[in-house]
Each structure stands twice: as structure tokens, then as C-alpha cells.
PDB file of C-alpha atoms in Angstrom:
ATOM      1  CA  MET A1450    -283.483  17.619-197.949  1.00 36.00           C
ATOM      2  CA  LEU A1451    -285.514  21.608-198.104  1.00 34.00           C
ATOM      3  CA  GLY A1452    -288.842  19.206-198.612  1.00 30.00           C
ATOM      4  CA  LYS A1453    -288.645  17.045-195.601  1.00 29.00           C
ATOM      5  CA  ARG A1454    -287.710  19.942-193.284  1.00 33.00           C
ATOM      6  CA  LEU A1455    -291.252  20.981-191.092  1.00 27.00           C
ATOM      7  CA  LEU A1456    -291.240  24.472-192.257  1.00 31.00           C
ATOM      8  CA  LYS A1457    -293.738  26.457-190.452  1.00 32.00           C
ATOM      9  CA  GLU A1458    -294.671  30.374-190.689  1.00 31.00           C
ATOM     10  CA  CYS A1459    -294.734  32.463-188.046  1.00 33.00           C
ATOM     11  CA  ALA A1460    -297.640  33.767-186.900  1.00 29.00           C
ATOM     12  CA  HIS A1461    -296.479  37.322-186.165  1.00 31.00           C
ATOM     13  CA  ARG A1462    -296.160  36.642-189.856  1.00 32.00           C
ATOM     14  CA  SER A1463    -299.951  35.071-189.851  1.00 30.00           C
ATOM     15  CA  SER A1464    -302.211  37.945-189.525  1.00 29.00           C
ATOM     16  CA  PRO A1465    -302.953  39.860-192.569  1.00 32.00           C
ATOM     17  CA  SER A1466    -302.006  43.036-191.018  1.00 33.00           C
ATOM     18  CA  ASN A1467    -297.976  41.916-190.099  1.00 33.00           C
ATOM     19  CA  ARG A1468    -297.412  40.828-193.799  1.00 32.00           C
ATOM     20  CA  SER A1469    -294.739  42.258-195.544  1.00 37.00           C
ATOM     21  CA  VAL A1470    -294.210  44.476-198.343  1.00 33.00           C
ATOM     22  CA  GLN A1471    -293.626  42.808-201.152  1.00 36.00           C
ATOM     23  CA  ALA A1472    -294.143  43.348-205.193  1.00 37.00           C
ATOM     24  CA  PRO A1473    -297.632  42.498-206.574  1.00 36.00           C
ATOM     25  CA  TYR A1474    -298.332  38.790-206.756  1.00 33.00           C
ATOM     26  CA  ALA A1475    -295.365  37.513-204.622  1.00 39.00           C
ATOM     27  CA  GLU A1476    -295.742  35.113-201.449  1.00 46.00           C
ATOM     28  CA  PRO A1477    -295.231  36.812-198.390  1.00 47.00           C
ATOM     29  CA  ASN A1478    -291.578  35.901-196.878  1.00 51.00           C
ATOM     30  CA  ARG A1479    -291.557  32.326-194.869  1.00 56.00           C
ATOM     31  CA  CYS A1480    -289.962  32.153-191.373  1.00 58.00           C
ATOM     32  CA  ILE A1481    -288.379  28.927-190.209  1.00 62.00           C
ATOM     33  CA  GLY A1482    -286.165  28.166-187.692  1.00 58.00           C
ATOM     34  CA  ALA A1483    -287.524  30.630-185.668  1.00 54.00           C
ATOM     35  CA  THR A1484    -287.324  30.864-182.350  1.00 54.00           C
ATOM     36  CA  PRO A1485    -289.601  28.915-179.918  1.00 53.00           C
ATOM     37  CA  GLN A1486    -290.583  31.804-177.871  1.00 53.00           C
ATOM     38  CA  VAL A1487    -289.363  35.139-177.653  1.00 49.00           C
ATOM     39  CA  LYS A1488    -287.782  36.161-174.947  1.00 52.00           C
ATOM     40  CA  HIS A1489    -288.166  40.482-173.455  1.00 50.00           C
ATOM     41  CA  PRO A1490    -284.648  41.807-171.933  1.00 47.00           C
ATOM     42  CA  VAL A1491    -286.335  42.759-169.054  1.00 45.00           C
ATOM     43  CA  GLN A1492    -286.757  39.067-168.178  1.00 50.00           C
ATOM     44  CA  LEU A1493    -282.997  37.430-169.228  1.00 48.00           C
ATOM     45  CA  ASN A1494    -282.598  40.750-166.476  1.00 49.00           C
ATOM     46  CA  TYR A1495    -280.961  43.468-169.175  1.00 47.00           C
ATOM     47  CA  ILE A1496    -283.058  47.081-169.542  1.00 50.00           C
ATOM     48  CA  ASN A1497    -280.130  49.084-170.943  1.00 62.00           C
ATOM     49  CA  LEU A1498    -279.503  47.970-174.718  1.00 71.00           C
ATOM     50  CA  MET A1499    -280.436  45.506-177.271  1.00 86.00           C
ATOM     51  CA  LEU A1500    -278.857  44.669-180.885  1.00 92.00           C
ATOM     52  CA  ARG A1501    -280.262  43.895-183.912  1.00 94.00           C
ATOM     53  CA  LEU A1502    -278.242  41.905-186.607  1.00 95.00           C
ATOM     54  CA  ASN A1503    -280.395  41.470-190.412  1.00 96.00           C
ATOM     55  CA  CYS A1504    -278.340  39.016-192.441  1.00 96.00           C
ATOM     56  CA  PHE A1505    -278.346  39.025-196.248  1.00 97.00           C
ATOM     57  CA  PHE A1506    -277.867  35.802-197.964  1.00 97.00           C
ATOM     58  CA  GLN A1507    -277.454  35.317-201.501  1.00 97.00           C
ATOM     59  CA  ALA A1508    -276.159  32.044-202.764  1.00 97.00           C
ATOM     60  CA  LYS A1509    -274.705  30.542-204.410  1.00 98.00           C
ATOM     61  CA  GLU A1510    -275.807  28.543-207.644  1.00 97.00           C
ATOM     62  CA  GLY A1511    -276.693  25.558-206.240  1.00 97.00           C
ATOM     63  CA  ARG A1512    -275.196  26.599-202.969  1.00 98.00           C
ATOM     64  CA  TYR A1513    -278.609  27.229-201.437  1.00 97.00           C
ATOM     65  CA  GLU A1514    -279.116  24.573-199.549  1.00 96.00           C
ATOM     66  CA  GLU A1515    -275.942  23.823-198.198  1.00 97.00           C
ATOM     67  CA  ALA A1516    -276.823  27.712-196.901  1.00 97.00           C
ATOM     68  CA  LEU A1517    -279.952  26.737-195.334  1.00 96.00           C
ATOM     69  CA  ASP A1518    -278.756  23.843-193.679  1.00 96.00           C
ATOM     70  CA  ALA A1519    -276.073  25.729-192.276  1.00 97.00           C
ATOM     71  CA  ALA A1520    -277.992  28.500-190.930  1.00 97.00           C
ATOM     72  CA  LEU A1521    -280.467  26.259-189.941  1.00 96.00           C
ATOM     73  CA  ALA A1522    -277.941  24.519-187.628  1.00 97.00           C
ATOM     74  CA  LEU A1523    -276.484  28.094-186.192  1.00 97.00           C
ATOM     75  CA  VAL A1524    -280.096  28.701-185.618  1.00 96.00           C
ATOM     76  CA  ALA A1525    -280.561  26.247-183.567  1.00 95.00           C
ATOM     77  CA  ALA A1526    -277.134  26.674-181.682  1.00 96.00           C
ATOM     78  CA  SER A1527    -277.512  30.230-181.095  1.00 96.00           C
ATOM     79  CA  GLN A1528    -281.367  29.918-179.397  1.00 95.00           C
ATOM     80  CA  LYS A1529    -279.914  28.023-177.032  1.00 95.00           C
ATOM     81  CA  GLU A1530    -277.134  31.095-175.789  1.00 96.00           C
ATOM     82  CA  GLU A1531    -277.585  33.807-172.835  1.00 94.00           C
ATOM     83  CA  GLY A1532    -277.960  36.508-173.851  1.00 94.00           C
ATOM     84  CA  CYS A1533    -280.026  35.546-177.179  1.00 95.00           C
ATOM     85  CA  VAL A1534    -283.700  37.405-177.517  1.00 93.00           C
ATOM     86  CA  SER A1535    -284.548  35.893-180.590  1.00 93.00           C
ATOM     87  CA  TYR A1536    -282.456  34.153-184.002  1.00 95.00           C
ATOM     88  CA  ASP A1537    -284.778  33.186-186.524  1.00 95.00           C
ATOM     89  CA  VAL A1538    -284.369  32.317-190.040  1.00 95.00           C
ATOM     90  CA  PHE A1539    -287.281  34.574-193.126  1.00 95.00           C
ATOM     91  CA  GLU A1540    -286.829  32.796-197.123  1.00 94.00           C
ATOM     92  CA  SER A1541    -288.381  35.519-199.609  1.00 94.00           C
ATOM     93  CA  GLY A1542    -291.338  35.013-200.925  1.00 93.00           C
ATOM     94  CA  THR A1543    -289.738  36.811-204.447  1.00 94.00           C
ATOM     95  CA  ARG A1544    -286.114  35.956-204.105  1.00 95.00           C
ATOM     96  CA  ALA A1545    -285.303  31.428-204.837  1.00 94.00           C
ATOM     97  CA  ASP A1546    -281.782  32.804-203.515  1.00 96.00           C
ATOM     98  CA  VAL A1547    -281.877  34.655-200.713  1.00 97.00           C
ATOM     99  CA  PHE A1548    -282.843  34.488-197.044  1.00 96.00           C
ATOM    100  CA  MET A1549    -282.289  36.772-193.725  1.00 97.00           C
ATOM    101  CA  ILE A1550    -280.871  35.316-190.669  1.00 97.00           C
ATOM    102  CA  CYS A1551    -282.593  37.673-187.898  1.00 96.00           C
ATOM    103  CA  GLU A1552    -280.908  38.012-184.622  1.00 96.00           C
ATOM    104  CA  THR A1553    -281.900  39.614-181.246  1.00 94.00           C
ATOM    105  CA  TRP A1554    -279.557  40.270-179.121  1.00 94.00           C
ATOM    106  CA  ALA A1555    -279.926  41.072-174.165  1.00 92.00           C
ATOM    107  CA  SER A1556    -276.182  42.827-174.945  1.00 91.00           C
ATOM    108  CA  GLN A1557    -273.273  43.978-176.220  1.00 92.00           C
ATOM    109  CA  GLU A1558    -271.091  40.908-174.623  1.00 94.00           C
ATOM    110  CA  ALA A1559    -273.638  37.778-175.179  1.00 95.00           C
ATOM    111  CA  LEU A1560    -273.343  39.538-179.534  1.00 95.00           C
ATOM    112  CA  ASP A1561    -269.486  39.427-178.377  1.00 96.00           C
ATOM    113  CA  ALA A1562    -269.973  35.681-176.491  1.00 97.00           C
ATOM    114  CA  HIS A1563    -271.778  34.599-179.595  1.00 97.00           C
ATOM    115  CA  LYS A1564    -269.634  35.481-182.120  1.00 97.00           C
ATOM    116  CA  GLN A1565    -266.840  33.716-180.698  1.00 98.00           C
ATOM    117  CA  THR A1566    -268.652  30.068-180.618  1.00 97.00           C
ATOM    118  CA  ALA A1567    -267.698  26.972-181.983  1.00 98.00           C
ATOM    119  CA  HIS A1568    -271.156  26.474-183.824  1.00 97.00           C
ATOM    120  CA  PHE A1569    -271.185  30.227-185.055  1.00 97.00           C
ATOM    121  CA  ILE A1570    -267.322  29.801-186.464  1.00 97.00           C
ATOM    122  CA  GLN A1571    -268.103  26.754-188.005  1.00 98.00           C
ATOM    123  CA  TYR A1572    -271.726  27.874-189.737  1.00 97.00           C
ATOM    124  CA  VAL A1573    -270.900  31.337-190.887  1.00 97.00           C
ATOM    125  CA  ALA A1574    -267.371  30.312-192.807  1.00 98.00           C
ATOM    126  CA  GLN A1575    -269.715  28.055-194.225  1.00 98.00           C
ATOM    127  CA  LEU A1576    -272.352  30.103-195.242  1.00 97.00           C
ATOM    128  CA  GLU A1577    -268.937  32.608-196.090  1.00 97.00           C
ATOM    129  CA  GLU A1578    -268.206  30.027-198.694  1.00 98.00           C
ATOM    130  CA  CYS A1579    -271.976  29.216-200.545  1.00 98.00           C
ATOM    131  CA  GLY A1580    -272.503  32.421-201.342  1.00 97.00           C
ATOM    132  CA  ALA A1581    -272.612  37.002-200.155  1.00 97.00           C
ATOM    133  CA  LEU A1582    -273.113  37.982-197.091  1.00 95.00           C
ATOM    134  CA  LYS A1583    -273.924  41.450-195.808  1.00 96.00           C
ATOM    135  CA  LEU A1584    -274.843  42.305-192.184  1.00 94.00           C
ATOM    136  CA  GLU A1585    -276.720  45.624-190.774  1.00 94.00           C
ATOM    137  CA  GLN A1586    -277.079  46.432-187.179  1.00 92.00           C
ATOM    138  CA  PHE A1587    -279.112  48.291-185.031  1.00 91.00           C
ATOM    139  CA  ASP A1588    -278.682  49.079-181.973  1.00 85.00           C
ATOM    140  CA  PHE A1589    -281.514  50.843-180.199  1.00 78.00           C
ATOM    141  CA  PRO A1590    -283.380  50.511-176.062  1.00 75.00           C
ATOM    142  CA  ALA A1591    -284.719  47.571-175.050  1.00 58.00           C
ATOM    143  CA  LYS A1592    -286.976  49.644-172.922  1.00 58.00           C
TER     144      LYS A1592
END
């Protein structure tokens, strides 16, 4: 399954100056399911606040592929939503059972609407069955 997917490095990850700090000899994190083109909030007519969510996922034994498939489906559907600035999945370069979903929303209203969508409810339930989730939210000015 994973081998059949086209895995691509994000442009912002391929530059040596922008690589994540990793343990010695570790592979860099790979970005898969990336937002094709990040939309700036001004282009979306939002100027007050953006919300960044980092969702860390650790799979139960034998459930990583199932969880990653659910995450990639969630990303694909969520990227089409109004107010979605970016929505990406990063595989860990050091842990085979961990990935992170990074989402950026143009407003609290857009995030609230996202949480009510059928695809969010479906895929988050699948992820919760496959492992543990930890969510961090950051609010920052869009300027």
C-alpha cells in the first residue's frame, strides 16, 4: 500500500537549510499528502487570525498502514474546504509508527465547519481506533 503511493518530498523540506533538526544519522521527515499550493489568508479574504493544528499520531501495532490511509483520505478531502490554508501529513524519519498531520485554517469558523464535515468525523474515528492522537493548537495573527 505505502509502496504503491507516490511519496514526494515537500519543496520546503528538500532545502538543506530548512530541514528539521533530527538525531544524528536520522532520515528527514517525509511530507506526503501535501497541500499542492499553500493559500495565503489574504487570498482567502481573511486577515485577523490563523489557526495551526499539529496532530501527532502513534499507531497501535499492525495498524500504521490503515491509519495512514485514513489520514491521507482526510487530507485530500480537507484541502478542498473553504478556509483551509494547508493540510499535510509528515511521516517520522525516526519512528516507524508515528506521523503528524499539520493543518492551517484561516479562521475559527472554518475550523469549526471542518470539524462538522462527514469526512472529518469518519476519518478521525478511524484514526482513534488505530492508535493514539495528541493535538496541539496555535493561534497567531495572519499578518
